[in-house]
Coordinates of C-alpha atoms (C1' of nucleotides) in Angstrom, one line a residue:
Chain A
M6 CA -35.0 -2.8 -42.9
S7 CA -35.1 1.9 -42.9
A8 CA -32.5 1.5 -46.2
S9 CA -35.7 1.4 -49.0
N10 CA -37.3 4.2 -46.9
V11 CA -33.8 6.5 -47.9
F12 CA -34.1 5.6 -51.1
T13 CA -37.7 5.6 -52.0
G14 CA -38.1 8.8 -50.0
M15 CA -40.5 6.5 -47.6
A16 CA -40.5 7.1 -43.9
H17 CA -42.7 5.0 -41.1
T18 CA -46.0 5.7 -39.9
C19 CA -44.0 4.4 -36.1
I20 CA -46.1 3.5 -32.8
H21 CA -43.8 3.5 -29.7
W22 CA -45.5 2.1 -27.4
F23 CA -44.6 2.9 -23.5
R24 CA -44.9 0.6 -21.2
K25 CA -42.8 0.5 -18.0
G26 CA -40.0 3.5 -19.2
L27 CA -42.5 6.1 -18.8
R28 CA -39.6 9.1 -20.1
L29 CA -37.8 10.6 -22.1
H30 CA -34.7 10.7 -21.3
D31 CA -32.7 7.5 -21.7
N32 CA -34.8 6.3 -23.8
P33 CA -33.1 4.2 -26.9
A34 CA -36.3 3.0 -28.6
L35 CA -38.0 5.8 -28.2
V36 CA -35.0 7.2 -30.5
A37 CA -35.4 4.4 -32.8
A38 CA -38.9 5.4 -33.6
L39 CA -37.7 9.0 -33.9
R40 CA -35.5 7.7 -36.4
D41 CA -36.9 7.8 -40.6
C42 CA -39.8 8.7 -39.5
K43 CA -42.7 10.6 -41.0
E44 CA -45.5 10.0 -38.2
L45 CA -45.4 9.1 -34.7
Y46 CA -48.3 7.4 -32.1
P47 CA -47.0 7.2 -28.6
V48 CA -49.3 5.1 -26.7
F49 CA -49.8 3.8 -23.4
I50 CA -52.1 0.5 -23.1
L51 CA -54.2 0.1 -19.9
D52 CA -54.1 -3.4 -19.9
P53 CA -56.6 -5.3 -18.2
Y54 CA -54.4 -7.5 -17.3
L55 CA -51.4 -5.4 -15.2
Y56 CA -54.2 -2.6 -14.5
N57 CA -57.1 -3.6 -11.9
N58 CA -58.7 -2.6 -9.2
T59 CA -58.0 -5.7 -7.6
L60 CA -54.1 -6.2 -8.8
V61 CA -53.9 -2.0 -8.7
G62 CA -54.2 0.0 -5.3
I63 CA -55.2 3.7 -5.3
N64 CA -52.2 5.2 -4.6
R65 CA -50.4 3.5 -7.4
W66 CA -53.0 4.6 -9.9
R67 CA -52.7 8.0 -8.8
F68 CA -49.0 7.8 -9.9
L69 CA -49.7 5.7 -12.5
I70 CA -51.8 8.6 -13.4
G71 CA -49.2 11.2 -12.8
C72 CA -46.4 9.8 -14.6
L73 CA -49.4 9.3 -17.7
K74 CA -50.0 13.5 -17.7
D75 CA -45.9 13.9 -17.4
L76 CA -45.9 12.2 -20.3
D77 CA -48.0 14.0 -21.8
C78 CA -47.0 17.7 -21.3
S79 CA -43.3 16.5 -22.1
L80 CA -44.7 15.2 -25.6
R81 CA -46.9 18.1 -26.0
K82 CA -43.4 19.8 -26.0
L83 CA -42.7 17.9 -29.0
N84 CA -44.9 18.5 -31.0
S85 CA -46.8 15.1 -29.9
R86 CA -49.3 13.6 -27.5
L87 CA -49.9 10.5 -25.7
F88 CA -52.5 7.5 -27.1
V89 CA -54.0 6.3 -24.2
V90 CA -55.8 3.1 -25.1
R91 CA -57.9 0.4 -22.9
G92 CA -57.6 -3.4 -23.9
K93 CA -55.7 -6.2 -24.0
P94 CA -52.4 -5.6 -26.7
E95 CA -53.1 -8.5 -29.1
E96 CA -56.2 -6.7 -29.7
V97 CA -55.8 -3.6 -29.8
F98 CA -52.5 -3.6 -31.5
P99 CA -54.0 -5.5 -35.4
K100 CA -56.3 -2.3 -35.4
L101 CA -54.1 0.2 -34.8
F102 CA -51.9 -0.5 -37.0
Q103 CA -54.8 -1.0 -39.8
K104 CA -56.0 2.9 -38.9
W105 CA -52.7 4.3 -38.5
K106 CA -51.1 2.3 -41.7
V107 CA -47.7 1.8 -39.2
T108 CA -45.2 0.2 -40.8
K109 CA -43.1 0.6 -37.2
L110 CA -43.5 -0.6 -33.3
T111 CA -40.9 0.1 -31.6
Y112 CA -40.7 0.1 -27.3
E113 CA -38.3 -1.1 -24.2
Y114 CA -37.5 -4.6 -24.0
D115 CA -38.9 -5.9 -20.3
T116 CA -38.3 -9.4 -18.9
E117 CA -41.5 -10.2 -16.7
P118 CA -42.9 -13.4 -17.9
Y119 CA -46.0 -12.1 -18.9
S120 CA -43.9 -9.2 -20.4
L121 CA -41.8 -11.4 -22.7
S122 CA -45.5 -13.7 -23.8
R123 CA -47.9 -10.4 -24.5
D124 CA -44.3 -8.8 -26.5
K125 CA -43.7 -12.4 -28.4
T126 CA -47.8 -12.3 -29.4
V127 CA -47.6 -8.7 -30.4
T128 CA -44.8 -8.8 -32.3
T129 CA -45.8 -12.3 -34.7
L130 CA -49.2 -9.5 -34.7
A131 CA -46.8 -7.0 -35.9
K132 CA -45.2 -9.2 -38.8
E133 CA -48.1 -10.0 -39.8
H134 CA -49.5 -6.7 -40.5
G135 CA -45.7 -6.0 -42.5
V136 CA -44.6 -3.9 -39.4
E137 CA -40.9 -3.7 -38.5
V138 CA -40.0 -4.2 -34.9
V139 CA -37.7 -2.7 -32.9
Y140 CA -37.0 -3.0 -28.8
K141 CA -33.9 -2.0 -27.0
I142 CA -32.9 -2.7 -23.6
S143 CA -33.0 0.6 -21.1
H144 CA -35.1 -0.2 -18.1
T145 CA -32.0 -2.2 -16.3
I146 CA -28.3 -1.5 -16.4
H147 CA -27.3 -4.1 -18.0
D148 CA -28.1 -7.1 -19.9
M149 CA -30.5 -9.8 -18.4
D150 CA -30.2 -12.2 -20.8
R151 CA -26.2 -11.8 -21.1
I152 CA -25.7 -11.8 -17.1
I153 CA -27.5 -15.4 -17.0
E154 CA -25.4 -16.7 -20.3
E155 CA -22.0 -15.4 -18.4
N156 CA -23.3 -17.6 -15.6
N157 CA -23.6 -20.8 -17.8
G158 CA -27.1 -20.3 -18.6
K159 CA -28.1 -20.0 -14.5
A160 CA -29.1 -16.7 -12.6
P161 CA -26.7 -15.5 -10.2
L162 CA -27.9 -16.7 -6.8
T163 CA -25.7 -14.2 -4.1
Y164 CA -24.9 -11.2 -4.8
N165 CA -21.5 -11.9 -5.0
R166 CA -21.3 -14.2 -7.5
F167 CA -23.2 -11.5 -9.4
R168 CA -20.2 -9.0 -8.7
T169 CA -18.0 -11.6 -10.1
I170 CA -20.1 -12.2 -13.8
L171 CA -20.4 -8.1 -14.0
K172 CA -16.6 -8.2 -13.5
T173 CA -16.4 -10.5 -16.0
I174 CA -19.4 -7.8 -18.7
G175 CA -18.1 -3.9 -18.0
N176 CA -19.3 -1.6 -17.4
P177 CA -23.4 0.1 -17.8
K178 CA -23.6 2.3 -20.7
K179 CA -24.1 5.8 -21.0
P180 CA -27.2 7.2 -20.8
I181 CA -28.5 9.4 -23.6
P182 CA -30.4 12.5 -23.6
A183 CA -34.1 13.2 -24.0
P184 CA -34.9 13.8 -27.9
A185 CA -35.0 17.7 -28.6
I186 CA -37.4 19.2 -31.3
E187 CA -34.9 19.6 -33.6
D188 CA -35.3 15.7 -33.5
T189 CA -38.9 16.1 -34.2
K190 CA -39.2 19.0 -36.6
D191 CA -40.1 16.2 -39.5
V192 CA -42.5 14.4 -37.8
K193 CA -46.0 14.8 -36.9
T194 CA -48.3 13.5 -34.7
P195 CA -51.8 13.4 -35.8
C196 CA -54.3 14.9 -33.4
S197 CA -58.1 15.1 -33.8
E198 CA -60.4 17.3 -31.9
N199 CA -61.3 14.6 -29.4
H200 CA -58.0 13.0 -28.9
D201 CA -58.5 13.4 -25.0
K202 CA -61.6 12.0 -25.4
N203 CA -60.6 9.6 -27.9
Y204 CA -56.8 8.5 -25.9
G205 CA -57.0 11.0 -22.7
I206 CA -55.9 10.0 -19.6
P207 CA -58.1 8.7 -17.4
T208 CA -58.9 10.4 -14.2
L209 CA -59.3 7.8 -10.9
E210 CA -62.8 8.2 -10.7
D211 CA -62.9 7.3 -14.6
L212 CA -61.3 3.9 -12.8
G213 CA -64.0 3.7 -10.4
H214 CA -62.1 4.6 -7.1
D215 CA -63.8 6.6 -4.2
T216 CA -60.7 10.1 -3.9
T217 CA -62.6 11.7 -1.0
T218 CA -60.6 9.5 1.7
L219 CA -57.1 9.6 -0.6
G220 CA -54.1 11.4 1.0
E221 CA -51.3 13.1 0.5
E222 CA -49.5 12.6 -3.0
K223 CA -46.1 13.2 -0.9
F224 CA -44.2 10.8 -4.4
P225 CA -46.2 12.6 -7.2
G226 CA -45.9 10.2 -10.5
G227 CA -43.5 11.6 -13.5
E228 CA -40.0 12.0 -15.2
Q229 CA -39.6 15.9 -14.3
E230 CA -40.3 15.0 -10.8
A231 CA -38.2 12.3 -10.9
L232 CA -35.3 14.2 -11.8
R233 CA -36.1 17.0 -9.6
R234 CA -35.9 13.8 -7.0
L235 CA -32.6 12.7 -8.3
D236 CA -31.3 16.3 -8.6
E237 CA -31.8 16.9 -4.8
N238 CA -30.3 14.2 -3.7
M239 CA -27.2 14.2 -5.6
E240 CA -26.6 17.5 -4.5
R241 CA -26.1 16.1 -1.1
K242 CA -22.6 15.0 -2.0
D243 CA -21.5 13.9 0.9
W244 CA -24.4 11.8 2.4
V245 CA -24.5 10.5 -0.9
C246 CA -20.9 9.4 -0.9
K247 CA -21.1 8.0 2.9
F248 CA -24.3 6.6 1.8
E249 CA -24.6 3.2 4.4
K250 CA -28.6 1.3 3.6
P251 CA -28.2 -0.5 7.1
Q252 CA -27.4 2.7 8.8
T253 CA -30.3 4.2 7.9
S254 CA -33.5 4.2 9.7
P255 CA -36.7 2.2 8.6
N256 CA -39.5 4.7 11.2
S257 CA -37.9 8.6 11.2
L258 CA -40.8 11.2 10.3
S259 CA -39.3 11.8 7.1
P260 CA -38.0 8.7 4.5
S261 CA -34.2 8.5 5.2
T262 CA -33.4 7.6 1.7
T263 CA -34.0 8.5 -1.7
V264 CA -37.5 7.5 -2.6
L265 CA -36.5 6.9 -5.7
S266 CA -37.6 4.0 -6.6
P267 CA -41.2 4.5 -7.3
Y268 CA -39.5 6.2 -10.3
L269 CA -37.1 3.2 -11.5
T270 CA -40.3 1.3 -10.9
F271 CA -42.3 3.3 -13.9
G272 CA -39.7 4.4 -15.2
C273 CA -39.6 7.6 -15.1
L274 CA -35.9 7.2 -13.7
S275 CA -33.3 5.4 -16.2
A276 CA -31.8 3.3 -13.5
R277 CA -28.3 4.4 -16.0
T278 CA -28.9 8.1 -15.8
F279 CA -29.2 7.2 -11.6
W280 CA -25.6 4.8 -12.0
W281 CA -23.7 7.3 -13.8
R282 CA -25.3 10.6 -11.7
V283 CA -24.1 8.5 -8.8
T284 CA -19.9 7.8 -10.8
E285 CA -20.6 11.7 -10.9
V286 CA -20.9 12.7 -7.5
Y287 CA -18.4 9.4 -6.5
Q288 CA -15.1 11.4 -8.9
G289 CA -12.7 11.8 -6.5
K290 CA -13.8 11.1 -3.3
K291 CA -13.9 8.3 -0.7
H292 CA -17.5 6.7 -0.9
S293 CA -18.9 3.7 0.4
E294 CA -19.3 0.3 -1.9
P295 CA -21.4 -1.8 -2.9
P296 CA -23.8 -3.7 -1.5
V297 CA -24.5 -0.8 1.2
S298 CA -23.4 2.3 -1.1
L299 CA -25.9 3.6 -3.6
H300 CA -24.8 1.8 -6.4
G301 CA -24.9 -1.1 -4.2
Q302 CA -28.9 -1.1 -4.3
L303 CA -29.0 -0.3 -8.2
L304 CA -27.1 -3.7 -8.4
W305 CA -29.9 -5.4 -6.3
R306 CA -32.3 -4.3 -8.4
E307 CA -29.9 -6.4 -10.8
F308 CA -29.8 -8.8 -9.4
Y309 CA -33.1 -10.0 -8.8
Y310 CA -33.7 -8.6 -12.6
A311 CA -31.8 -12.1 -13.0
A312 CA -33.0 -14.3 -11.1
G313 CA -36.3 -12.8 -12.4
V314 CA -35.1 -14.4 -15.8
G315 CA -33.6 -17.4 -14.6
I316 CA -35.9 -18.9 -12.4
P317 CA -38.8 -20.0 -13.2
N318 CA -42.1 -19.7 -11.0
F319 CA -40.1 -16.9 -9.1
D320 CA -43.7 -15.2 -7.6
K321 CA -44.6 -18.9 -6.5
M322 CA -43.1 -21.6 -3.9
E323 CA -44.3 -24.0 -6.0
G324 CA -42.6 -25.0 -8.8
N325 CA -39.9 -22.2 -7.9
P326 CA -36.6 -24.9 -7.6
V327 CA -34.6 -22.2 -5.8
C328 CA -37.4 -21.6 -3.3
T329 CA -37.4 -24.1 0.6
Q330 CA -41.1 -25.1 0.3
V331 CA -42.8 -24.9 3.6
D332 CA -45.6 -25.3 5.2
W333 CA -46.9 -22.6 5.7
D334 CA -50.5 -22.0 7.5
T335 CA -53.9 -21.0 5.8
N336 CA -54.6 -18.2 8.8
P337 CA -57.4 -15.6 7.1
E338 CA -57.9 -13.7 10.6
Y339 CA -54.1 -13.2 11.2
L340 CA -53.5 -12.2 7.4
A341 CA -56.0 -9.6 8.2
A342 CA -55.1 -8.5 10.8
W343 CA -51.8 -7.9 9.2
R344 CA -53.1 -6.2 6.5
E345 CA -56.4 -4.8 6.6
L346 CA -57.7 -6.0 10.0
I347 CA -61.6 -6.7 9.9
S348 CA -61.4 -9.2 12.4
W349 CA -61.5 -5.5 14.9
I350 CA -63.8 -3.6 13.7
I351 CA -66.8 -5.0 15.6
N352 CA -64.1 -3.6 18.9
V353 CA -63.4 -1.0 17.3
S354 CA -65.5 2.5 16.7
W355 CA -65.3 3.7 13.3
V356 CA -63.3 6.5 13.6
L357 CA -60.5 5.0 15.1
C358 CA -60.4 2.0 12.5
M359 CA -60.3 4.7 9.1
S360 CA -57.3 6.5 11.1
C361 CA -56.0 3.0 11.4
K362 CA -56.4 -0.1 10.3
A363 CA -53.8 -2.7 11.2
R364 CA -54.3 -4.1 13.7
T365 CA -51.7 -6.7 14.9
G366 CA -51.6 -5.6 18.6
L367 CA -47.5 -4.5 17.9
P368 CA -48.0 -0.6 17.4
F369 CA -44.4 -1.2 15.2
I370 CA -46.2 -3.7 13.0
D371 CA -49.2 -1.9 12.7
A372 CA -48.0 1.9 12.4
I373 CA -45.5 0.4 9.2
M374 CA -48.6 -1.4 7.8
T375 CA -50.9 2.1 8.2
Q376 CA -47.7 3.7 6.4
L377 CA -47.9 1.7 3.6
R378 CA -51.0 1.7 3.3
Q379 CA -51.5 5.6 3.3
E380 CA -48.5 6.6 1.6
G381 CA -47.6 3.8 -0.5
W382 CA -44.0 4.0 0.3
I383 CA -42.1 2.4 3.7
H384 CA -38.6 1.6 4.4
H385 CA -36.7 -1.0 3.1
L386 CA -36.1 -2.2 6.7
A387 CA -39.8 -1.6 7.9
R388 CA -40.4 -4.2 5.1
H389 CA -38.0 -6.2 6.5
A390 CA -39.7 -6.5 10.0
V391 CA -43.4 -7.0 8.7
A392 CA -42.4 -9.3 6.1
C393 CA -40.3 -11.7 8.6
F394 CA -43.6 -11.3 10.9
L395 CA -46.3 -12.4 8.5
T396 CA -44.1 -15.3 7.5
R397 CA -41.5 -17.1 9.4
G398 CA -40.8 -15.2 12.6
D399 CA -44.5 -15.3 14.3
L400 CA -47.6 -15.8 12.1
W401 CA -46.4 -18.6 9.2
I402 CA -48.2 -17.0 6.3
N403 CA -47.0 -17.5 2.9
W404 CA -45.2 -15.2 1.5
E405 CA -47.0 -15.3 -1.8
E406 CA -50.1 -13.1 0.2
G407 CA -47.3 -10.8 1.6
Q408 CA -46.4 -10.1 -2.3
K409 CA -50.3 -9.3 -3.2
V410 CA -50.8 -7.4 -0.4
F411 CA -46.5 -5.5 -1.3
E412 CA -48.3 -5.3 -5.4
Y413 CA -51.2 -3.6 -4.5
L414 CA -49.8 -0.7 -2.0
L415 CA -46.4 -0.5 -2.7
L416 CA -45.5 2.5 -4.9
D417 CA -42.5 0.7 -7.0
G418 CA -44.3 -2.9 -6.4
D419 CA -41.8 -4.4 -9.1
W420 CA -42.7 -8.1 -10.0
A421 CA -38.4 -9.7 -9.8
L422 CA -37.6 -7.4 -6.8
N423 CA -41.1 -8.0 -5.3
A424 CA -41.0 -11.4 -5.7
G425 CA -37.1 -11.6 -4.5
N426 CA -37.6 -9.7 -1.2
W427 CA -40.4 -11.8 0.1
Q428 CA -38.1 -14.5 -1.0
W429 CA -35.2 -13.2 1.2
L430 CA -37.6 -12.2 3.9
S431 CA -39.2 -15.5 4.4
A432 CA -36.0 -17.5 4.2
S433 CA -37.1 -19.1 1.6
A434 CA -34.2 -18.7 -1.0
F435 CA -31.6 -16.1 -1.2
F436 CA -31.3 -15.8 2.6
H437 CA -30.9 -18.8 4.7
Q438 CA -29.9 -18.0 8.6
Y439 CA -33.9 -18.2 9.8
F440 CA -33.0 -18.3 13.3
R441 CA -31.8 -14.5 12.6
V442 CA -35.6 -13.4 13.6
Y443 CA -36.6 -9.6 13.9
S444 CA -38.6 -8.4 16.9
P445 CA -41.7 -6.1 16.9
V446 CA -40.7 -4.8 19.5
A447 CA -36.5 -4.2 19.6
L448 CA -36.3 -3.3 15.9
G449 CA -37.9 0.1 15.8
K450 CA -36.5 1.3 19.4
K451 CA -33.5 1.0 17.9
T452 CA -33.7 4.4 15.9
D453 CA -37.3 5.6 17.2
K454 CA -36.9 5.4 21.0
N455 CA -39.4 7.6 21.8
G456 CA -42.2 5.7 19.1
D457 CA -42.2 9.1 17.5
Y458 CA -42.9 7.5 14.3
I459 CA -46.3 4.9 15.9
K460 CA -47.2 8.1 16.9
K461 CA -47.2 9.7 13.7
Y462 CA -49.1 6.2 12.6
L463 CA -51.1 5.0 15.0
P464 CA -52.4 8.3 16.9
L465 CA -54.5 6.4 19.3
L466 CA -51.2 5.5 21.4
K467 CA -49.8 9.0 21.4
K468 CA -50.5 9.4 25.1
F469 CA -48.7 6.3 25.8
P470 CA -44.9 7.0 28.0
A471 CA -41.6 6.3 25.3
Q472 CA -41.4 3.0 28.1
Y473 CA -44.4 1.3 26.6
I474 CA -45.2 2.6 23.0
Y475 CA -43.9 -0.7 21.6
E476 CA -45.7 -3.0 24.1
P477 CA -48.9 -1.0 25.5
W478 CA -49.9 -4.5 26.9
K479 CA -47.6 -4.0 29.3
A480 CA -48.6 -0.9 31.0
P481 CA -50.0 -1.0 34.4
R482 CA -53.7 -0.4 33.7
S483 CA -53.7 3.3 35.2
V484 CA -51.7 4.0 32.7
Q485 CA -53.5 3.3 29.5
Q486 CA -56.1 4.6 31.4
A487 CA -54.5 8.3 31.4
A488 CA -53.0 7.1 28.2
G489 CA -56.7 6.9 26.7
C490 CA -56.4 3.8 25.6
I491 CA -57.7 0.4 27.0
V492 CA -55.1 -2.7 25.6
G493 CA -57.8 -5.6 24.9
T494 CA -60.5 -2.2 24.0
D495 CA -59.7 -0.1 22.5
Y496 CA -56.5 -1.2 21.1
P497 CA -55.7 -5.3 21.0
Q498 CA -53.6 -7.1 22.6
P499 CA -50.7 -8.8 20.3
I500 CA -52.0 -11.8 18.6
V501 CA -49.0 -13.5 18.7
Q502 CA -46.8 -13.9 21.7
H503 CA -43.7 -13.5 19.7
E504 CA -40.4 -14.7 22.6
V505 CA -42.6 -17.7 22.3
I506 CA -43.9 -17.8 18.4
S507 CA -41.0 -17.2 17.3
K508 CA -39.0 -20.1 19.0
K509 CA -41.6 -22.6 17.9
N510 CA -41.1 -21.1 14.2
I511 CA -37.6 -22.3 13.9
Q512 CA -37.9 -25.3 14.6
R513 CA -40.6 -25.3 12.1
M514 CA -38.0 -23.2 10.0
K515 CA -35.4 -26.2 10.7
L516 CA -37.5 -28.4 9.4
A517 CA -38.4 -27.0 6.5
Y518 CA -35.0 -27.1 5.9
A519 CA -34.3 -30.6 6.7
K520 CA -36.8 -31.7 4.3
R521 CA -35.1 -29.0 1.6
S522 CA -31.9 -31.2 1.8
A523 CA -33.4 -34.4 1.9
D524 CA -35.3 -34.1 -0.5
S525 CA -32.2 -32.6 -2.7
A526 CA -30.7 -35.7 -2.1
E527 CA -33.6 -38.0 -3.4
S528 CA -33.2 -36.5 -6.9
P529 CA -30.1 -34.8 -7.1
N530 CA -28.9 -32.1 -9.4
E531 CA -30.3 -31.1 -13.0
S532 CA -27.1 -30.9 -14.3
P533 CA -25.1 -33.5 -16.2
S534 CA -21.8 -33.3 -14.1
K535 CA -23.6 -34.4 -11.0
K536 CA -25.2 -36.6 -12.2
Q537 CA -22.5 -38.4 -12.7
G538 CA -20.9 -40.8 -9.9
V539 CA -21.7 -43.0 -7.7
K540 CA -25.9 -43.2 -6.3
R541 CA -25.9 -42.7 -2.2
K542 CA -28.5 -44.2 -0.6
A543 CA -30.8 -41.2 -0.3
K544 CA -31.7 -40.1 3.5
S545 CA -34.3 -39.7 4.8
V546 CA -35.8 -36.4 7.2
I547 CA -35.8 -38.2 10.4
D548 CA -32.2 -39.9 9.7
M549 CA -30.9 -36.0 8.4
L550 CA -32.7 -34.6 12.3
Q551 CA -31.2 -37.6 14.6
K552 CA -27.6 -37.0 12.0
K553 CA -28.4 -32.8 13.3
D554 CA -29.0 -34.7 17.0
K555 CA -26.0 -36.0 16.9
K556 CA -24.0 -32.9 16.7
Chain B
dT181 C1' -14.7 -34.4 -2.6
dC182 C1' -14.4 -32.5 1.5
dT183 C1' -13.9 -28.1 3.8
dG184 C1' -13.5 -23.4 4.5
dT185 C1' -15.5 -18.6 4.5
dC186 C1' -19.0 -15.7 3.6
dG187 C1' -22.8 -13.7 3.7
dT188 C1' -26.4 -5.5 2.8
dT189 C1' -29.3 -5.4 7.3
dG190 C1' -30.9 -10.1 14.8
dA191 C1' -31.4 -10.1 19.7
dC192 C1' -29.5 -9.4 23.4
dT193 C1' -26.1 -9.5 27.4
dA194 C1' -21.8 -8.4 29.4
dA195 C1' -17.9 -5.5 29.6
Chain C
dT285 C1' -22.4 4.4 24.3
dT286 C1' -20.1 0.8 21.8
dT287 C1' -18.2 -3.3 21.4
dA288 C1' -17.4 -8.5 21.2
dG289 C1' -19.6 -12.5 22.4
dT290 C1' -23.4 -15.7 22.4
dC291 C1' -27.3 -18.1 21.0
dA292 C1' -27.3 -21.8 16.1
dA293 C1' -25.9 -23.0 12.4
dC294 C1' -27.9 -22.7 6.9
dG295 C1' -26.3 -22.5 1.8
dA296 C1' -23.7 -21.0 -2.0
dC297 C1' -19.6 -20.8 -3.6
dA298 C1' -14.6 -21.3 -3.8
dG299 C1' -10.8 -23.2 -3.7

DNA sequence: TCTGTCGTTGACTAA
DNA sequence: TTTAGTCAACGACAG
C-alpha cells in the first residue's frame, strides 16, 4: 500500500471517481484519495448506460447539472476542479490511467447491480494498470452486505425484521467533515487552459434538450442547497420531533415533507449526516418513532437498498423470487393516458394539452401526474395514489411500466426505492393486503376538500365547484358550462369506473395470490431445512379456490 | 408444524 | 369532528 510511498517520498496520483456521493461532506473515499496524494483528479463520468435521454428526463438532467456545478465550485475552493468525461467507464479509465499516470482510484461503494458489475470491471482494469483501488461505504447509513449476512444471507422482507437486524448492528457511524483547504495544501490538480472545453459540465442544450418549455427550478441540485435545506428543516425542532409521514398531506400546495430525497439520491446530502442531525434535534425531547418518524424514513431507504442487494432481479416481475406473478394487461392507451395522454390530443386544443398533459379523466390522478412531469417531485402518498391506480387498483398495468416513468421523471428516482415501492403499491411484494385499494376520488378529499391542488395543476378545471372537482363528470351540464369545461370535450370522461373495476381487480389479485401459494406448494422453498420432511401433495389452483370458498 | 399477531399511511358507515 | 366497526382476508414472522 502507501507505506512504500511514505518511505520513498513518493506520493499518489489519484482519481476520485464521483458517481453518486456528489458532495464533499461525509465523503470517506474522497478523504482516502487525499491521503499521500500529490495530484488529485476529481472525475465524473457521463456513462451513457446511466445517463441518456431515454432514461433521464429534462428535470433530472437539470438537477444533475446543478450538482456537478456545485461540486466544481466547492472543488475550486480547494484549488481543484471537477473533470467531466463522457463515455463508458471501462473505456474511459484505461486512457485516463495512462494519460495522468494514475496510481490510486477511490470511489464510494454502490450496491446497484449495474454499479457492482461496472466497478468490478473497472477494478480489474485498474489492477492491470498498477492502480490501487480504495472504496468506502457512505451512500447508505449501514453496510448492506452486513445486514444480509446478519439475516442468514437473505434480505429482510419486513420493516420490523429489518429493525431487529439493525439492533444487532448498533448505531450508525458519525459523519466525517468535508476536506478543508489545509487538507489539500500539498495536493495539486493539474488543469489546462482548455479545461472547460475538454472536461467542462455540459449544458441542457449540449445534451439535446429544448429548454424553452422548462418550468421553474423548485429544487436546484447540489450539496450547498442540500445542506441549506437540511438546516432549514432542522430548525423546525417541534415539527421534526412530531413528524409522522402518514399525517403529511399528498396534495398541499407546497411540499408537506422535507424534499431532501433528491439530494440523498444523488448523494448531495449524506444520509448519515441527516440521521445524526435528526438525532441532535431529538436530544432530550419526546419524539415520533420509526416507521413514521424522520429516522423511520431514512430506515425505509435502507430497507429497500438491502432488498435491492439481496433479491435477484429486484426491478423485474419475472425471475424475482419475492414478487407475486400477476397477469397484467398490455394496454398502451391506458398507459399513455396515465403517463401523458397521447390519445386525447385529438379532442383537446394544443394549448390545453400543453398545460395539462395527463388525462385519465380522474382529476386527482391527472393533477399528480402533471405535478410530477412539471416539477419532478410528488409527495409519497401521491405516488401511492397513482401507483395503485396504474396497477392493481384500476388500470391493471405492470408496475414495471410505472417504474420506468418514475425513473425518468422523478428527481429522486432511485433504483432500489423505485423498484421496492412499486412492488409494495402493486401488492406484488412486502405489502399484501391487496383488498385495500386507494380511491382516486376519496384519498385526495381527505386533505384538500376544495380541490385547490387540482385547480393548481389542472387549471382548466379551476372553475368547478368543490362538490364536483374530484368527479367533474357528475356535474350537471349547466355546472360544466358555467365552469367553461365540458366533460367529454374539454376534459375526458374517466377512463375507468373505479367502483366497478377495482372490485374486479381485487378478484384478479386473489387469483394471482392463490396461484402463488399453489406454485410454492409445488416447488417448496429452496432452503435445506424446508426441503426435508414429508412430501405433500401439491394443491391445484382450483383446490385452493375451493378451499377458500368453503371458508 | 401450527397459530396468533402484526403490518408506515383504505374506504365507507354509523355513532 | 373524531373514533370504531365492517368489509375480506393477505404474507411474514415469532413463539
